[in-house]
PDB file of C-alpha atoms in Angstrom:
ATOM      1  CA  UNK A 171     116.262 130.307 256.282  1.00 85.00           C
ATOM      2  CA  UNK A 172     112.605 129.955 258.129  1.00 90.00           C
ATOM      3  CA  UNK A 173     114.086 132.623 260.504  1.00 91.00           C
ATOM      4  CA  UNK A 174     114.874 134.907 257.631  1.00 92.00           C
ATOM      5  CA  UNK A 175     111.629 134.707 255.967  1.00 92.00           C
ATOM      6  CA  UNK A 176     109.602 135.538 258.903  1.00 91.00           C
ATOM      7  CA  UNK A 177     111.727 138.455 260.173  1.00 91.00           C
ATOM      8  CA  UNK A 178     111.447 139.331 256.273  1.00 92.00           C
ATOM      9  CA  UNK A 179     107.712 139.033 256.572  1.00 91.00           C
ATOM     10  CA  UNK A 180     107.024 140.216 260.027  1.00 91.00           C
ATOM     11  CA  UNK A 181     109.382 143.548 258.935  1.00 91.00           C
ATOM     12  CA  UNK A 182     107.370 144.587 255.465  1.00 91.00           C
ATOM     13  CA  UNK A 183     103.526 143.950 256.465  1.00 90.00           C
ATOM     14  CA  UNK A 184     102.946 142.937 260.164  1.00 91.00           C
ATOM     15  CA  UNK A 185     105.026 145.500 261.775  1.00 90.00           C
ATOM     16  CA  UNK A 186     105.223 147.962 258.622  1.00 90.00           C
ATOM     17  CA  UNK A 187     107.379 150.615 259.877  1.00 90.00           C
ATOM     18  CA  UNK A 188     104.578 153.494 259.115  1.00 91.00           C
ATOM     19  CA  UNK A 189     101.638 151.751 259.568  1.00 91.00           C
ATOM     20  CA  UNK A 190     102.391 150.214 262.206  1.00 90.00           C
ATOM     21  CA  UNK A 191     105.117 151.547 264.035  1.00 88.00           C
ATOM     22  CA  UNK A 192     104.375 155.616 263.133  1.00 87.00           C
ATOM     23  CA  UNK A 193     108.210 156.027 261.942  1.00 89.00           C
ATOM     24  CA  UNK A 194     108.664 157.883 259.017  1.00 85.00           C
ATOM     25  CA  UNK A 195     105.903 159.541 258.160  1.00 86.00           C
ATOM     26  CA  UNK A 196     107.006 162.841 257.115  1.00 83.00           C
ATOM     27  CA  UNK A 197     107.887 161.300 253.701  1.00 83.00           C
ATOM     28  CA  UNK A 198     105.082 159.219 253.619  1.00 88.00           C
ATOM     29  CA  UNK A 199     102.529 162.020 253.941  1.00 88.00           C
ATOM     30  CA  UNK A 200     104.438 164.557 251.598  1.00 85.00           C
ATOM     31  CA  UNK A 201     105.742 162.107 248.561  1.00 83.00           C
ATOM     32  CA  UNK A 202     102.555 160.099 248.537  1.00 88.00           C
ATOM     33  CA  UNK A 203     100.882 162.441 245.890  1.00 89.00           C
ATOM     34  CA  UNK A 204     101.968 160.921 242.612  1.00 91.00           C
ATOM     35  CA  UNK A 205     102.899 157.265 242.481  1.00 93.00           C
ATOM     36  CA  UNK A 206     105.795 158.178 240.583  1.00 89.00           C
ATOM     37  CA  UNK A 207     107.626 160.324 242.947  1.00 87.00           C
ATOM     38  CA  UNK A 208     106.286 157.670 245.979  1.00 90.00           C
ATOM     39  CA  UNK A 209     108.024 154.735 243.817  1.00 90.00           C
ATOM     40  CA  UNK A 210     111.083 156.914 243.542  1.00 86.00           C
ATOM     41  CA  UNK A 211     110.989 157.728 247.167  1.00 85.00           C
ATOM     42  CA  UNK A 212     110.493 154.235 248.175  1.00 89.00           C
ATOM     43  CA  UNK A 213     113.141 153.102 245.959  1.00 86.00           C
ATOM     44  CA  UNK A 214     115.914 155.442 247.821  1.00 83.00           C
ATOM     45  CA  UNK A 215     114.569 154.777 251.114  1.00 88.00           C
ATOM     46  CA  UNK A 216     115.222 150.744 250.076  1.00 90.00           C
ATOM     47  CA  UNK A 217     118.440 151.473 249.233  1.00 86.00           C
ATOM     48  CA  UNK A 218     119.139 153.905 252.198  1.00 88.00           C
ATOM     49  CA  UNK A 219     118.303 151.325 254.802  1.00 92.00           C
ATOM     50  CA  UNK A 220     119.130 148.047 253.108  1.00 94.00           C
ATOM     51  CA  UNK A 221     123.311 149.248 252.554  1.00 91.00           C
ATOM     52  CA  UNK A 222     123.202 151.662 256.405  1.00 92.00           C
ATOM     53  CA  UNK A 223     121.834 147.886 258.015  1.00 95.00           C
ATOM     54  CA  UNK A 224     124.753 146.579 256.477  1.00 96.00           C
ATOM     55  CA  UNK A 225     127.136 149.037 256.999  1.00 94.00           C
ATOM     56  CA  UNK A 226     125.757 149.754 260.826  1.00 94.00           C
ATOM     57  CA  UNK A 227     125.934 146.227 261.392  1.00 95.00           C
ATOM     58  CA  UNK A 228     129.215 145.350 260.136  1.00 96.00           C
ATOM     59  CA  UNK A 229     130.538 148.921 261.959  1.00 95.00           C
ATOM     60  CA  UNK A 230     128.640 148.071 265.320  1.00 95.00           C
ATOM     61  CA  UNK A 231     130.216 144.006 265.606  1.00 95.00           C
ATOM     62  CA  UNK A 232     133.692 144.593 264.092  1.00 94.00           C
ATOM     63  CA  UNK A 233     134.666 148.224 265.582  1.00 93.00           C
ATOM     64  CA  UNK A 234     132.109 149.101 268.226  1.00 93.00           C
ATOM     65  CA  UNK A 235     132.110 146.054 270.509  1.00 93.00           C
ATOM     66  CA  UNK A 236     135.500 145.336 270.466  1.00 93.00           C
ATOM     67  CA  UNK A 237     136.676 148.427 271.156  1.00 93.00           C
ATOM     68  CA  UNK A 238     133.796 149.198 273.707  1.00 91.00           C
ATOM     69  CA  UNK A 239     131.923 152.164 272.149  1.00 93.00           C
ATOM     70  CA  UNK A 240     128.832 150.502 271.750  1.00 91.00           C
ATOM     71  CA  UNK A 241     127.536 154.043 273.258  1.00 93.00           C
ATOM     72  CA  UNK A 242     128.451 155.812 270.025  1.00 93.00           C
ATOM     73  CA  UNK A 243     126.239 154.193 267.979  1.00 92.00           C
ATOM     74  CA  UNK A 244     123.493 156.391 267.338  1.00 92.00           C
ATOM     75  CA  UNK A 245     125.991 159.102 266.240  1.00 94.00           C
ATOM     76  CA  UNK A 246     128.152 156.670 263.968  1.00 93.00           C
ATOM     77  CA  UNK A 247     124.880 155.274 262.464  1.00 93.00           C
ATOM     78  CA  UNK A 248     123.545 158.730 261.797  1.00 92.00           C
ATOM     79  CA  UNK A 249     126.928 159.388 259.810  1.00 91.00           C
ATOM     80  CA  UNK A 250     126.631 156.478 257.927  1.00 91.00           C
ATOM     81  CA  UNK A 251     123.058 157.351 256.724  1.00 90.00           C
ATOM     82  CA  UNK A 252     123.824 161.053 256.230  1.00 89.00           C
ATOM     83  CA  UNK A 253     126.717 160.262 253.740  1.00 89.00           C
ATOM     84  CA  UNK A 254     124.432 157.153 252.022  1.00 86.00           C
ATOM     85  CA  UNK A 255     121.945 160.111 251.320  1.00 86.00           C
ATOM     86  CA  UNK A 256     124.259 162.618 250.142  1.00 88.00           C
ATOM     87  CA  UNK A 257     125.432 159.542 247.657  1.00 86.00           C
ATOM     88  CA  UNK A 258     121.846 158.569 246.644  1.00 83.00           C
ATOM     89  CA  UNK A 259     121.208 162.722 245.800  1.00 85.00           C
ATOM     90  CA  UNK A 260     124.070 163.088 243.706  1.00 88.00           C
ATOM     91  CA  UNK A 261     123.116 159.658 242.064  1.00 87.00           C
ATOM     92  CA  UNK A 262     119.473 160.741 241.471  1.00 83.00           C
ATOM     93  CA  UNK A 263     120.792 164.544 240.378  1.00 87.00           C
ATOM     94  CA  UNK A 264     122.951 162.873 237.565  1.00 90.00           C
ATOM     95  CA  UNK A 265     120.374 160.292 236.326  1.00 89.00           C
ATOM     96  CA  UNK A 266     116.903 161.160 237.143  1.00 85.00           C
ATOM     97  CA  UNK A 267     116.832 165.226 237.523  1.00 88.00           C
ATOM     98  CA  UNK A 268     113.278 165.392 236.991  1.00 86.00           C
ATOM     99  CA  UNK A 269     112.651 162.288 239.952  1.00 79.00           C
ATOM    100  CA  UNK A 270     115.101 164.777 241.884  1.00 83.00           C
ATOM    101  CA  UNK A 271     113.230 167.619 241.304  1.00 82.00           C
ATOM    102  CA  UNK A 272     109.883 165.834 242.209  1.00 76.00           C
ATOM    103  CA  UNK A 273     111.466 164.639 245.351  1.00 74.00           C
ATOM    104  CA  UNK A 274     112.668 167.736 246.685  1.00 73.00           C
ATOM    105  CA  UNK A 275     113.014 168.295 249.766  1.00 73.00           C
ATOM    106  CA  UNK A 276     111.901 165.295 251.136  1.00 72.00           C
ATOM    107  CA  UNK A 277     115.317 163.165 249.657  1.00 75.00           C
ATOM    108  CA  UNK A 278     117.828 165.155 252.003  1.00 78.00           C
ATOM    109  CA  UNK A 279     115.116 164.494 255.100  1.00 74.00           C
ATOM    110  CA  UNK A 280     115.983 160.566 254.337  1.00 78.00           C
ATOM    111  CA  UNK A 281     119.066 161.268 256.683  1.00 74.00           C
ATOM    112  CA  UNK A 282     116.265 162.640 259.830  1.00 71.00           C
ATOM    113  CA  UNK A 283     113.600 159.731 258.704  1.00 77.00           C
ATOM    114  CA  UNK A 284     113.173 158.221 262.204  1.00 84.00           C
ATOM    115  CA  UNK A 285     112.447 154.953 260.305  1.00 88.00           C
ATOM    116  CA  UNK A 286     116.718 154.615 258.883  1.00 90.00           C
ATOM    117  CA  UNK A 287     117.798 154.853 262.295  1.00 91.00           C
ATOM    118  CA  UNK A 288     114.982 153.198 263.943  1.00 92.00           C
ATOM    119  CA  UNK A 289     116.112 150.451 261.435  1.00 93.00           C
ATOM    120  CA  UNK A 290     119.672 149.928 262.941  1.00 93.00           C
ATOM    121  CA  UNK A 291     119.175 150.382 266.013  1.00 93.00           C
ATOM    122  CA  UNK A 292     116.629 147.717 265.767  1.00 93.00           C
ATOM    123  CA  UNK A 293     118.733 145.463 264.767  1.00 94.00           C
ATOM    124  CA  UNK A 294     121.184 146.071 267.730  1.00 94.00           C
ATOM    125  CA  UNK A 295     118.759 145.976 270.383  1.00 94.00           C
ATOM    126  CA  UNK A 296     117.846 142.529 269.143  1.00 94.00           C
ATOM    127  CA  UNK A 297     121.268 141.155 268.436  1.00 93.00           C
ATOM    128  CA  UNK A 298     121.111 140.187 264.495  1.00 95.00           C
ATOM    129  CA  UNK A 299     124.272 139.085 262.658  1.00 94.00           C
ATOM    130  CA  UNK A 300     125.469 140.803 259.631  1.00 95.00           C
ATOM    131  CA  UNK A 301     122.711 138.756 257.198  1.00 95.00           C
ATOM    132  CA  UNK A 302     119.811 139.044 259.401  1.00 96.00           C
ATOM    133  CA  UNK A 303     119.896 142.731 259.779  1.00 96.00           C
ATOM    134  CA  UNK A 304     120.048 143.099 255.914  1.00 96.00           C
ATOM    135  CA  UNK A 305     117.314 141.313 255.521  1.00 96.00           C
ATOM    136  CA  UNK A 306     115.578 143.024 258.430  1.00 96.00           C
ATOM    137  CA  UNK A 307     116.539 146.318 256.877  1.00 95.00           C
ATOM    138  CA  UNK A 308     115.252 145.342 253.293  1.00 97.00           C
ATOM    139  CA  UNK A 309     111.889 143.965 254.279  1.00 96.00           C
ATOM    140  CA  UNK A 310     111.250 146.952 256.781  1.00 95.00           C
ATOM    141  CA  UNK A 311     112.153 149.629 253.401  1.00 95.00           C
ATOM    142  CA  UNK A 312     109.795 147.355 251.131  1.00 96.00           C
ATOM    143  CA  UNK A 313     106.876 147.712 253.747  1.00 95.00           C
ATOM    144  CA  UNK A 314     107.714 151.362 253.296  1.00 94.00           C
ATOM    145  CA  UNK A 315     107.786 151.331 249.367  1.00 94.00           C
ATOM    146  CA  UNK A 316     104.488 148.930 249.762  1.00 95.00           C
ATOM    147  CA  UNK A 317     102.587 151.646 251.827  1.00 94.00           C
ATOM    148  CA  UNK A 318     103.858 154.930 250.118  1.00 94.00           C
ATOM    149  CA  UNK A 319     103.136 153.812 246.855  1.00 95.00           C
ATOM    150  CA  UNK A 320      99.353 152.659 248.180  1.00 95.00           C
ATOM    151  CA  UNK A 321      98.410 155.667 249.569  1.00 95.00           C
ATOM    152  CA  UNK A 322      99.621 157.472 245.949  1.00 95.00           C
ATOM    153  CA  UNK A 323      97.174 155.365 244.180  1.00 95.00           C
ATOM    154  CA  UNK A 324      94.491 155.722 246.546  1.00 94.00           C
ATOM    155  CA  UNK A 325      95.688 159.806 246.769  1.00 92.00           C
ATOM    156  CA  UNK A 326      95.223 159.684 243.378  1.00 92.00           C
ATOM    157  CA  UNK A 327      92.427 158.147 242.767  1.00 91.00           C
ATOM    158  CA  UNK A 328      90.593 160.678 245.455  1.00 88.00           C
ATOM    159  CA  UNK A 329      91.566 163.516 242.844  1.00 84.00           C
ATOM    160  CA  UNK A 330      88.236 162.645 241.429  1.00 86.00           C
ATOM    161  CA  UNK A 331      85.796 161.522 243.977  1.00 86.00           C
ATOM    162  CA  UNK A 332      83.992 163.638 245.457  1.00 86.00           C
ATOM    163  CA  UNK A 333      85.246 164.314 248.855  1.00 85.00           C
ATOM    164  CA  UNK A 334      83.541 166.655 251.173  1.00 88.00           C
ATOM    165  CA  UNK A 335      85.405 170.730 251.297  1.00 87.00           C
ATOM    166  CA  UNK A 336      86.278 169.938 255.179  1.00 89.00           C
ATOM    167  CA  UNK A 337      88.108 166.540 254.367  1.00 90.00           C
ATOM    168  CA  UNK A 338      90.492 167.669 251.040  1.00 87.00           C
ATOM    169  CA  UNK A 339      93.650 167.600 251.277  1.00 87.00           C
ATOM    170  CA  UNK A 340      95.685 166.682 254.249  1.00 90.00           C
ATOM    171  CA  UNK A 341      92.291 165.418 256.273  1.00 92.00           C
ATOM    172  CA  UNK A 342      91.359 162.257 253.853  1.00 92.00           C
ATOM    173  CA  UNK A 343      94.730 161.692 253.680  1.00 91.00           C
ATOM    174  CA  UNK A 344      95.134 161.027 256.866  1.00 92.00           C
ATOM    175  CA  UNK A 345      92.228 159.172 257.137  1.00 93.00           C
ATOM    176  CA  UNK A 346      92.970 156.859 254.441  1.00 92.00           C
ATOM    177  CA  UNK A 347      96.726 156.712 256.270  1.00 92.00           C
ATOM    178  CA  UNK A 348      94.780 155.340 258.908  1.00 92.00           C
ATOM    179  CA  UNK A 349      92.675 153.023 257.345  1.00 93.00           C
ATOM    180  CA  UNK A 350      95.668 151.348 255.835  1.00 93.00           C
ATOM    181  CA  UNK A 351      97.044 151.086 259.449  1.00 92.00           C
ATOM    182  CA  UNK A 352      93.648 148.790 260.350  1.00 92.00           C
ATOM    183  CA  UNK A 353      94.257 146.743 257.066  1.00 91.00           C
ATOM    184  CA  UNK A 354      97.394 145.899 257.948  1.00 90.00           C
ATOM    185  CA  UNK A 355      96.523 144.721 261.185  1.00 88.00           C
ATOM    186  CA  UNK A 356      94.755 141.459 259.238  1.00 87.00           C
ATOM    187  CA  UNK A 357      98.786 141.115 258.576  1.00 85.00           C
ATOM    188  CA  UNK A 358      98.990 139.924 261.982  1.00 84.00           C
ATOM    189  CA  UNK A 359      97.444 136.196 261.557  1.00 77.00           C
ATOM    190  CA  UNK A 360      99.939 135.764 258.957  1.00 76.00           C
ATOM    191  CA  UNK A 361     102.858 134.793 261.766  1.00 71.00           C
TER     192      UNK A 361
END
């Protein structure tokens, strides 16, 4: 259980998958406008990566090592989180249309997001059982919900300071994107 927790912890803030690791940041530059759409966002990409680190697990142990196509992976993993975004779409098209509609095209990039696949093949390279890379996966899409939905506040909130003509937009964005990165480092005595 100690193990658990401090993959769980290590996964969410020390070694936050886009502050810390630079996967994933398409989506977290381009939904992190309104907190609603970033909460929305981070809730599918929780989902997304907690059910493909079960399903890529369970796939890579019981089918790809005993048959000895561990080499496939990447491509069966990719097809696992292709058709878990195609289900989370038609999911948020039949209940939330207007989260759907905010999301655009950043829901069907899910499937490219470096930080899904990073995700399972993470938890190959390092040999976790079935439980462990759940867990692994889960913490690893809460650091992403955690840091997409801080930068929407602070994104926000910079809708009314005054920021220089040079820095709006993309510029303080990135900057605050960065500062978050150095905050999270104090993560790092945690462990």
């Amino acid at each position: 259980m100690k193990t658990l927790l401090l993959i769980a912890v290590s996964s969410a803030l020390i070694n936050n998958v886009v502050l810390s690791q630079f996967m994933g940041l398409c989506p977290f530059l381009g939904v992190s406008k309104k907190i609603k759409t970033a909460s929305g966002m981070g809730a599918a990409v929780i989902f997304v990566i907690t059910i493909s680190s079960f399903l890529c697990a369970v796939i890579y142990k019981d089918i790809l090592v005993p048959l000895e196509l561990t080499y496939l992976n990447t491509i069966v993993f990719i097809l696992v989180i292709a058709a878990l975004v195609q289900f989370v779409e038609m999911v948020l098209k039949k209940v939330s249309p207007s989260l759907y509609k905010a999301l655009g095209v950043y829901l069907p990039l899910i499937t490219t997001n470096c930080a899904v696949l990073g995700v399972a093949l993470t938890n190959v390279s390092k040999e976790y059982d079935v439980l462990t890379s759940v867990v692994n996966g889960f913490a690893t899409a809460l650091g992403f919900a955690i840091a997409i939905v801080i930068l929407a506040g602070i994104r926000e909130r910079n809708e009314y300071n005054d920021v220089p003509e040079s820095f709006k937009g993309m510029p303080i964005t990135l900057i605050t994107a960065g500062l978050m990165a150095i905050a999270f480092i104090g993560f790092s005595g945690i462990i």
